[in-house]
Tab-separated table of C-alpha atoms in Angstrom:
chain	number	residue	atom	x	y	z
I	1	MET	CA	0.080	-0.040	-0.311
I	2	SER	CA	1.551	3.517	-0.619
I	3	LYS	CA	2.009	6.161	1.594
I	4	ALA	CA	-0.207	8.722	-0.188
I	5	SER	CA	-3.185	5.374	0.375
I	6	VAL	CA	-2.047	5.405	3.650
I	7	ILE	CA	-2.681	8.947	4.138
I	8	LEU	CA	-6.368	8.850	2.831
I	9	TYR	CA	-7.356	6.305	4.882
I	10	ILE	CA	-6.099	7.880	8.212
I	11	THR	CA	-8.242	11.527	6.411
I	12	VAL	CA	-11.405	9.887	6.256
I	13	GLY	CA	-10.909	8.032	9.521
I	14	ILE	CA	-10.708	11.433	11.093
I	15	LEU	CA	-13.019	12.821	8.809
I	16	VAL	CA	-15.491	10.331	9.704
I	17	LEU	CA	-14.659	10.224	13.450
I	18	PHE	CA	-15.597	14.168	12.845
I	19	LEU	CA	-18.277	13.829	11.987
I	20	VAL	CA	-20.106	11.192	13.938
I	21	SER	CA	-18.819	13.255	17.039
I	22	TYR	CA	-20.228	16.621	15.488
I	23	SER	CA	-23.067	15.868	12.743
I	24	PRO	CA	-25.918	14.570	15.661
I	25	LYS	CA	-25.329	17.498	18.164
I	26	ASN	CA	-25.505	20.428	15.169
I	27	LYS	CA	-28.342	18.006	13.389
I	28	THR	CA	-30.577	18.172	17.387
I	29	ASP	CA	-29.767	22.079	16.998
I	30	HIS	CA	-31.118	22.304	13.142
I	31	ASP	CA	-33.635	20.520	14.162
I	32	HIS	CA	-35.266	23.005	16.040
I	33	HIS	CA	-35.821	25.043	14.227
I	34	HIS	CA	-37.842	22.088	12.225
I	35	HIS	CA	-39.908	21.189	15.211
I	36	HIS	CA	-41.719	22.074	18.133
I	37	GLY	CA	-39.781	20.887	20.827
I	38	GLY	CA	-36.714	19.730	18.253
I	39	GLY	CA	-33.257	19.501	19.079
I	40	HIS	CA	-31.532	19.582	22.912
I	41	ASN	CA	-29.584	23.245	23.233
I	42	GLN	CA	-29.622	26.591	25.114
I	43	HIS	CA	-32.904	27.485	23.639
I	44	HIS	CA	-35.000	24.538	25.064
I	45	ARG	CA	-34.354	23.583	28.743
I	46	LEU	CA	-35.097	20.133	29.780
I	47	LYS	CA	-37.912	20.059	32.326
I	48	LEU	CA	-38.459	16.750	34.998
I	49	ARG	CA	-42.463	16.176	35.956
I	50	SER	CA	-42.897	18.145	39.185
I	51	SER	CA	-46.451	16.248	40.585
I	52	PHE	CA	-47.041	12.940	41.233
I	53	ASN	CA	-50.168	10.630	41.312
I	54	PHE	CA	-50.357	8.366	43.896
I	55	LYS	CA	-53.490	6.691	42.305
I	56	PRO	CA	-53.298	3.575	40.673
I	57	THR	CA	-55.970	4.299	38.488
I	58	ARG	CA	-53.997	6.724	36.406
I	59	HIS	CA	-51.168	5.516	34.176
I	60	ASP	CA	-48.851	7.572	33.119
I	61	PRO	CA	-46.079	6.845	29.585
I	62	ILE	CA	-42.999	5.981	31.448
I	63	PRO	CA	-40.164	7.740	30.460
I	64	PHE	CA	-38.437	6.485	27.024
I	65	ASP	CA	-34.938	7.604	28.711
I	66	PRO	CA	-34.359	5.143	32.241
I	67	LEU	CA	-31.953	7.692	33.219
I	68	VAL	CA	-34.648	9.923	33.176
I	69	ALA	CA	-37.253	7.320	35.089
I	70	ASP	CA	-34.729	6.709	37.319
I	71	MET	CA	-34.083	10.746	38.388
I	72	GLU	CA	-38.482	11.315	38.698
I	73	ARG	CA	-38.316	7.911	40.238
I	74	ARG	CA	-36.018	9.133	42.986
I	75	ARG	CA	-38.420	12.931	42.893
I	76	GLU	CA	-41.383	10.769	43.116
I	77	ASP	CA	-40.610	9.136	46.643
I	78	LYS	CA	-39.606	11.918	48.678
I	79	GLU	CA	-42.888	13.364	47.475
I	80	TRP	CA	-43.946	9.771	48.759
I	81	GLU	CA	-42.544	9.990	51.957
I	82	ARG	CA	-42.921	13.692	52.380
I	83	GLN	CA	-47.117	12.592	52.034
I	84	HIS	CA	-46.606	9.463	54.039
I	85	ILE	CA	-45.376	11.190	57.423
I	86	ASP	CA	-47.378	14.283	56.700
I	87	HIS	CA	-50.350	10.979	56.717
I	88	SER	CA	-49.228	8.613	58.398
I	89	HIS	CA	-47.213	10.548	61.890
I	90	PRO	CA	-48.604	14.080	61.151
I	91	GLU	CA	-46.533	14.928	64.923
I	92	LEU	CA	-42.995	14.913	62.620
I	93	ALA	CA	-44.258	17.010	59.700
I	94	THR	CA	-42.461	19.649	60.813
I	95	HIS	CA	-43.601	22.325	57.863
I	96	ASP	CA	-47.088	23.838	57.414
I	97	PRO	CA	-46.701	23.958	52.888
I	98	ALA	CA	-48.403	26.724	51.736
I	99	PRO	CA	-52.133	26.132	49.050
I	100	GLY	CA	-50.445	24.784	46.423
I	101	HIS	CA	-47.054	23.786	47.727
I	102	GLU	CA	-48.078	19.732	48.243
I	103	SER	CA	-47.033	18.727	44.936
I	104	GLN	CA	-43.679	20.639	44.631
I	105	PRO	CA	-40.464	18.844	44.830
I	106	GLU	CA	-37.452	19.505	47.098
I	107	TRP	CA	-35.938	22.147	44.583
I	108	GLU	CA	-32.636	22.222	45.395
I	109	ASP	CA	-32.900	18.477	44.551
I	110	PHE	CA	-35.010	20.057	41.898
I	111	MET	CA	-32.618	22.087	40.640
I	112	ASP	CA	-29.467	19.993	40.315
I	113	ALA	CA	-31.384	17.560	38.256
I	114	GLU	CA	-32.367	19.639	35.833
I	115	ASP	CA	-29.033	21.209	35.900
I	116	TYR	CA	-27.781	17.715	34.820
I	117	LEU	CA	-30.174	17.612	32.020
I	118	ASN	CA	-28.888	21.343	30.582
I	119	ASP	CA	-25.248	20.656	31.014
I	120	GLU	CA	-24.665	19.392	27.461
I	121	GLU	CA	-21.469	18.199	28.070
I	122	LYS	CA	-23.239	15.944	30.999
I	123	PHE	CA	-26.237	15.114	29.600
I	124	ASN	CA	-26.577	15.031	25.047
I	125	VAL	CA	-29.750	13.976	23.562
I	126	THR	CA	-28.647	12.436	20.091
I	127	ASP	CA	-25.673	11.096	22.501
I	128	ARG	CA	-28.597	8.935	25.074
I	129	LEU	CA	-30.232	8.421	21.508
I	130	ILE	CA	-26.661	7.147	20.344
I	131	SER	CA	-26.160	4.784	23.209
I	132	LEU	CA	-29.606	3.904	23.947
I	133	PHE	CA	-30.562	1.996	20.237
I	134	PRO	CA	-27.780	-0.937	20.330
I	135	LYS	CA	-30.124	-1.598	23.957
I	136	LEU	CA	-33.565	-1.496	21.924
I	137	ASP	CA	-31.952	-3.385	18.693
I	138	VAL	CA	-32.310	-6.815	20.356
I	139	SER	CA	-34.416	-9.513	18.373
I	140	PRO	CA	-33.106	-8.491	15.549
I	141	THR	CA	-30.156	-6.969	15.693
I	142	ASP	CA	-30.410	-5.746	12.314
I	143	GLY	CA	-29.641	-2.169	13.234
I	144	PHE	CA	-34.097	-1.000	13.242
I	145	VAL	CA	-35.772	-0.821	16.114
I	146	THR	CA	-39.744	-2.161	15.661
I	147	GLU	CA	-42.933	-1.579	16.939
I	148	SER	CA	-42.938	-5.238	19.023
I	149	GLU	CA	-38.938	-3.836	20.277
I	150	LEU	CA	-40.225	-0.696	21.694
I	151	THR	CA	-43.201	-2.384	23.070
I	152	GLU	CA	-40.602	-4.790	24.691
I	153	TRP	CA	-38.397	-1.814	26.269
I	154	ASN	CA	-41.441	-0.132	27.530
I	155	MET	CA	-42.750	-3.059	29.098
I	156	GLN	CA	-39.075	-3.452	31.054
I	157	SER	CA	-38.974	0.063	32.139
I	158	SER	CA	-42.962	0.245	33.094
I	159	ALA	CA	-42.364	-2.605	35.394
I	160	LYS	CA	-38.510	-1.991	36.857
I	161	GLU	CA	-41.552	0.826	37.450
I	162	VAL	CA	-44.678	-1.145	38.885
I	163	MET	CA	-42.422	-2.903	41.114
I	164	HIS	CA	-40.430	-0.163	42.339
I	165	ARG	CA	-43.610	1.481	43.722
I	166	THR	CA	-45.034	-1.991	44.957
I	167	GLN	CA	-41.430	-1.873	47.360
I	168	ARG	CA	-42.094	0.807	48.472
I	169	ASP	CA	-46.307	0.168	49.752
I	170	MET	CA	-44.858	-3.375	50.529
I	171	ASP	CA	-42.511	-1.857	53.445
I	172	VAL	CA	-45.257	0.960	54.421
I	173	HIS	CA	-47.375	-2.033	54.967
I	174	ASP	CA	-45.213	-4.770	56.533
I	175	ARG	CA	-45.224	-3.630	60.192
I	176	ASN	CA	-44.413	-7.207	61.430
I	177	LYS	CA	-41.378	-6.295	58.759
I	178	ASP	CA	-41.026	-10.318	57.521
I	179	GLY	CA	-42.200	-9.830	53.419
I	180	PHE	CA	-45.503	-10.920	53.519
I	181	ILE	CA	-48.428	-8.571	53.827
I	182	SER	CA	-51.249	-10.463	56.042
I	183	PHE	CA	-54.985	-9.259	55.645
I	184	SER	CA	-55.047	-7.367	58.841
I	185	GLU	CA	-51.663	-5.641	57.893
I	186	TYR	CA	-53.049	-4.099	54.632
I	187	GLU	CA	-54.711	-0.761	55.683
I	188	PRO	CA	-56.667	0.924	51.898
I	189	PRO	CA	-54.885	4.404	51.368
I	190	SER	CA	-56.054	7.058	52.051
I	191	TRP	CA	-57.792	8.068	48.766
I	192	VAL	CA	-59.747	4.882	49.383
I	193	ARG	CA	-60.652	5.060	52.650
I	194	ASN	CA	-61.936	9.332	51.647
I	195	SER	CA	-63.477	8.233	48.345
I	196	GLY	CA	-67.343	8.042	47.993
I	197	ASN	CA	-68.883	4.536	47.756
I	198	ASP	CA	-69.690	5.985	44.111
I	199	THR	CA	-66.529	6.090	42.885
I	200	PHE	CA	-65.575	3.092	40.812
I	201	GLY	CA	-63.566	0.182	42.242
I	202	TYR	CA	-64.350	1.117	45.816
I	203	ASN	CA	-68.275	0.051	46.034
I	204	MET	CA	-66.795	-3.266	44.158
I	205	GLY	CA	-64.745	-5.554	46.284
I	206	TRP	CA	-61.457	-4.032	45.388
I	207	TRP	CA	-59.929	-3.480	49.053
I	208	LYS	CA	-62.204	-7.012	50.199
I	209	GLU	CA	-61.062	-10.019	52.386
I	210	GLU	CA	-61.464	-11.855	48.358
I	211	HIS	CA	-59.560	-9.945	46.737
I	212	PHE	CA	-57.065	-10.335	48.839
I	213	ASN	CA	-57.407	-14.263	49.763
I	214	ALA	CA	-57.629	-14.029	45.083
I	215	SER	CA	-54.001	-12.604	45.186
I	216	ASP	CA	-52.721	-15.138	47.722
I	217	ALA	CA	-51.514	-17.432	44.052
I	218	ASN	CA	-50.156	-20.118	47.288
I	219	GLY	CA	-52.989	-20.074	50.025
I	220	ASP	CA	-50.889	-19.548	52.455
I	221	GLY	CA	-52.656	-16.568	53.810
I	222	LEU	CA	-49.728	-14.435	53.265
I	223	LEU	CA	-48.457	-11.866	49.527
I	224	ASN	CA	-44.671	-12.179	49.218
I	225	LEU	CA	-44.127	-8.830	47.152
I	226	THR	CA	-45.335	-10.640	43.244
I	227	GLU	CA	-48.511	-11.294	44.765
I	228	PHE	CA	-49.182	-7.906	46.298
I	229	ASN	CA	-48.448	-6.571	43.553
I	230	ASP	CA	-50.951	-8.645	41.682
I	231	PHE	CA	-52.937	-7.658	44.307
I	232	LEU	CA	-52.637	-4.018	43.804
I	233	HIS	CA	-52.465	-4.203	39.990
I	234	PRO	CA	-54.538	-7.492	38.656
I	235	ALA	CA	-54.643	-7.091	35.096
I	236	ASP	CA	-51.272	-8.104	34.926
I	237	THR	CA	-51.748	-10.703	36.804
I	238	LYS	CA	-50.962	-14.305	35.318
I	239	ASN	CA	-53.299	-16.037	38.156
I	240	HIS	CA	-56.105	-17.872	37.036
I	241	LYS	CA	-58.218	-17.372	40.923
I	242	LEU	CA	-57.062	-13.867	40.524
I	243	LEU	CA	-58.610	-13.263	37.169
I	244	LEU	CA	-61.638	-15.016	38.049
I	245	TRP	CA	-61.904	-12.294	40.872
I	246	LEU	CA	-61.581	-9.602	38.604
I	247	CYS	CA	-64.731	-11.230	35.611
I	248	LYS	CA	-66.721	-11.739	39.432
I	249	GLU	CA	-66.015	-8.018	39.943
I	250	GLU	CA	-67.403	-7.268	36.246
I	251	VAL	CA	-70.606	-9.411	36.671
I	252	ARG	CA	-71.071	-7.484	40.442
I	253	GLU	CA	-70.461	-4.353	38.736
I	254	ARG	CA	-72.564	-4.945	35.513
I	255	ASP	CA	-75.314	-6.904	37.175
I	256	SER	CA	-77.985	-4.322	37.742
I	257	ASP	CA	-80.961	-7.029	38.169
I	258	LYS	CA	-78.945	-8.052	40.139
I	259	ASP	CA	-79.694	-11.871	39.124
I	260	GLY	CA	-75.428	-12.999	39.241
I	261	LYS	CA	-74.393	-13.023	35.394
I	262	ILE	CA	-74.851	-10.912	32.430
I	263	GLY	CA	-77.504	-10.547	30.413
I	264	PHE	CA	-77.660	-9.310	26.298
I	265	GLU	CA	-78.905	-5.616	27.629
I	266	GLU	CA	-76.103	-5.644	30.668
I	267	PHE	CA	-73.495	-6.822	27.946
I	268	TYR	CA	-74.816	-4.702	25.618
I	269	HIS	CA	-74.872	-1.524	27.359
I	270	GLY	CA	-71.641	-0.716	28.309
I	271	LEU	CA	-68.791	-3.805	28.352
I	272	PHE	CA	-69.395	-4.624	24.564
I	273	ASP	CA	-68.080	-0.630	23.485
I	274	THR	CA	-65.131	-0.622	25.856
I	275	VAL	CA	-64.174	-4.174	24.177
I	276	ARG	CA	-65.081	-2.682	20.684
I	277	ASN	CA	-62.319	0.722	22.073
I	278	TYR	CA	-59.585	-1.187	22.980
I	279	GLU	CA	-60.320	-3.319	19.313
I	280	GLU	CA	-60.394	-0.893	17.347
I	281	ASP	CA	-56.869	1.025	19.521
I	282	ASN	CA	-54.877	-1.401	18.828
I	283	HIS	CA	-56.074	-1.773	15.294
I	284	ASN	CA	-57.702	-4.767	14.921
I	285	ALA	CA	-59.602	-4.931	12.059
I	286	THR	CA	-59.795	-8.398	11.526
I	287	HIS	CA	-63.220	-8.225	13.926
I	288	PRO	CA	-66.270	-9.169	12.962
I	289	TYR	CA	-68.036	-5.720	14.215
I	290	HIS	CA	-69.360	-4.652	10.917
I	291	ASP	CA	-73.502	-4.905	10.897
I	292	LEU	CA	-76.022	-2.629	12.570
I	293	PRO	CA	-75.329	-1.995	16.088
I	294	GLU	CA	-76.572	-5.175	17.956
I	295	GLY	CA	-75.709	-6.987	15.888
I	296	PRO	CA	-71.782	-7.687	15.942
I	297	ALA	CA	-73.219	-7.530	20.307
I	298	LYS	CA	-75.030	-10.113	19.624
I	299	GLN	CA	-72.479	-12.107	18.060
I	300	LEU	CA	-69.665	-11.992	20.080
I	301	PHE	CA	-72.114	-12.342	23.009
I	302	SER	CA	-73.026	-15.772	22.145
I	303	GLN	CA	-69.695	-16.591	20.944
I	304	LEU	CA	-68.884	-15.987	25.148
I	305	ASP	CA	-71.687	-17.574	26.246
I	306	LYS	CA	-70.471	-21.121	26.072
I	307	ASP	CA	-73.077	-22.896	27.926
I	308	GLY	CA	-75.763	-20.909	25.877
I	309	ASP	CA	-78.247	-20.042	28.545
I	310	GLY	CA	-78.197	-16.247	27.247
I	311	TYR	CA	-76.402	-15.376	29.743
I	312	LEU	CA	-72.853	-14.598	30.678
I	313	SER	CA	-71.311	-16.374	33.866
I	314	ASP	CA	-67.393	-15.140	35.431
I	315	VAL	CA	-65.844	-17.664	33.805
I	316	GLU	CA	-67.648	-17.040	30.247
I	317	LEU	CA	-65.738	-12.977	30.944
I	318	LEU	CA	-62.223	-14.290	31.140
I	319	PRO	CA	-61.688	-14.539	27.343
I	320	ILE	CA	-62.136	-10.886	27.292
I	321	ILE	CA	-60.861	-9.661	30.428
I	322	SER	CA	-57.984	-7.925	29.261
I	323	LYS	CA	-59.347	-6.095	26.751
I	324	ILE	CA	-61.912	-4.703	30.267
I	325	HIS	CA	-59.140	-4.267	32.366
I	326	PRO	CA	-56.164	-3.364	29.650
I	327	THR	CA	-52.363	-4.988	30.775
I	328	GLU	CA	-49.311	-3.171	30.963
I	329	HIS	CA	-48.660	-4.489	27.806
I	330	TYR	CA	-51.621	-2.630	26.074
I	331	TYR	CA	-50.069	0.930	27.472
I	332	ALA	CA	-46.991	-0.407	26.585
I	333	LYS	CA	-47.899	-0.895	22.526
I	334	GLN	CA	-50.283	2.475	22.463
I	335	GLN	CA	-46.035	4.361	23.867
I	336	ALA	CA	-44.877	2.432	20.832
I	337	ASP	CA	-47.467	3.369	18.008
I	338	TYR	CA	-46.810	6.663	18.853
I	339	ILE	CA	-43.709	6.980	18.839
I	340	ILE	CA	-43.310	5.455	15.317
I	341	SER	CA	-45.910	6.487	14.100
I	342	GLN	CA	-44.436	10.313	15.155
I	343	ALA	CA	-40.569	9.586	14.200
I	344	ASP	CA	-40.815	7.382	11.479
I	345	SER	CA	-39.646	9.480	8.295
I	346	ASP	CA	-39.997	6.922	5.710
I	347	LYS	CA	-43.018	5.670	7.069
I	348	ASP	CA	-41.347	1.755	7.072
I	349	GLY	CA	-43.219	0.930	10.202
I	350	ARG	CA	-39.764	0.582	11.827
I	351	LEU	CA	-37.426	3.221	13.727
I	352	THR	CA	-33.311	3.190	12.338
I	353	LEU	CA	-31.016	5.505	14.980
I	354	ALA	CA	-31.064	8.379	11.772
I	355	GLU	CA	-34.902	8.821	12.292
I	356	MET	CA	-34.777	8.991	16.150
I	357	ILE	CA	-31.726	11.567	16.292
I	358	GLU	CA	-33.862	13.240	13.973
I	359	HIS	CA	-37.219	12.966	16.221
I	360	PRO	CA	-35.541	13.764	20.103
I	361	TYR	CA	-38.482	15.315	20.796
I	362	VAL	CA	-40.920	12.053	20.895
I	363	PHE	CA	-38.404	10.477	23.098
I	364	TYR	CA	-37.708	13.024	25.869
I	365	SER	CA	-41.422	14.964	24.963
I	366	ALA	CA	-41.610	14.488	28.442
I	367	ILE	CA	-38.696	16.702	30.068
I	368	PHE	CA	-39.201	18.868	26.943
I	369	ASN	CA	-40.752	22.347	27.842
I	370	GLU	CA	-43.718	23.279	26.198
I	371	ASP	CA	-45.681	26.186	26.274
I	372	ASP	CA	-48.355	24.901	24.298
I	373	SER	CA	-49.199	22.166	25.791
I	374	ASP	CA	-50.652	21.518	28.627
I	375	ASP	CA	-49.452	17.879	28.582
I	376	ASP	CA	-46.267	16.783	30.188
I	377	TYR	CA	-46.163	13.740	27.955
I	378	GLY	CA	-46.853	15.341	25.267
I	379	PHE	CA	-49.028	12.138	24.733
I	380	HIS	CA	-53.172	12.714	23.563
I	381	ASP	CA	-55.089	11.517	26.219
I	382	GLU	CA	-55.709	8.612	24.613
I	383	PHE	CA	-52.291	7.539	25.698
I	384	ARG	CA	-53.434	8.076	29.620
């Protein structure tokens, strides 16, 4: 090889390194002019969430980046601890919060975390996406992130978040510190006790002994961490007994004539719409609901009514219970669909690293401070 060729190769190599080092950052800055909330630069201050809702009935999307999720988790823990001390040990609550102060974090930590996010040297969105891409692109590793890979990523993040909160709740309720919750140790949270009987879930058996026993998969009278997690999130359980309990609760709630089962009218006015909306959200165009309004409902009703008695029992609701109470997978897939719809420039249904770098605000929508958006997460209400 000639000396000139060697020099040429070295020059090209240095040029490539130079481009890799600098162009994505410039690209991100450039994107600022093309996308609302586009680039990560000095014009955009990145923000962390400052208010937290501790009711499990709301479903906030999990931050895409584990680093951001970890920051929010720590801040949420501090806020949760403060609220818990105020509620359980008022004598330890030393402050008298001003109105509206409840959801504010400790500003010193808050600003430290935000300063970190806004320090280009420490936290650069483009660099983060480059380092995360290989962790998403795993099945197969082909240079593309598909909907299923992104859904799996969201599922893993969500599972970590859910289990963290369950452990936090367990630490509070496990009074004798044996690593298990007994029914006598479990006390419903204050928002359950304070809510009227007309609130969904609380006039049902949601916090009663039957629910506890159904969650107790091994029947030892105590809930371990997995069982307690199922107790708090029954839709995601693999425990058949608990899924059946969920079906029984559904019958109780929908059974307006109190005959212990669901007739067609009770099914048609409520449950059927819930199932149909779920399937439409999942872009499931294969279902046969296309005739007159009652036709499709009757069709599904007769499919579910296995014994043909004209009513649906709790067991007969099992095939659709995950459509009535969506699982974490459902939300993870919705989040993945949303991200791909926003960042997939060539509309091939998958993402390249270049496409992700071109659309950073889609992945970091939670922390881009948008004046024109009321929604911290940049997600529409249907993604809640």
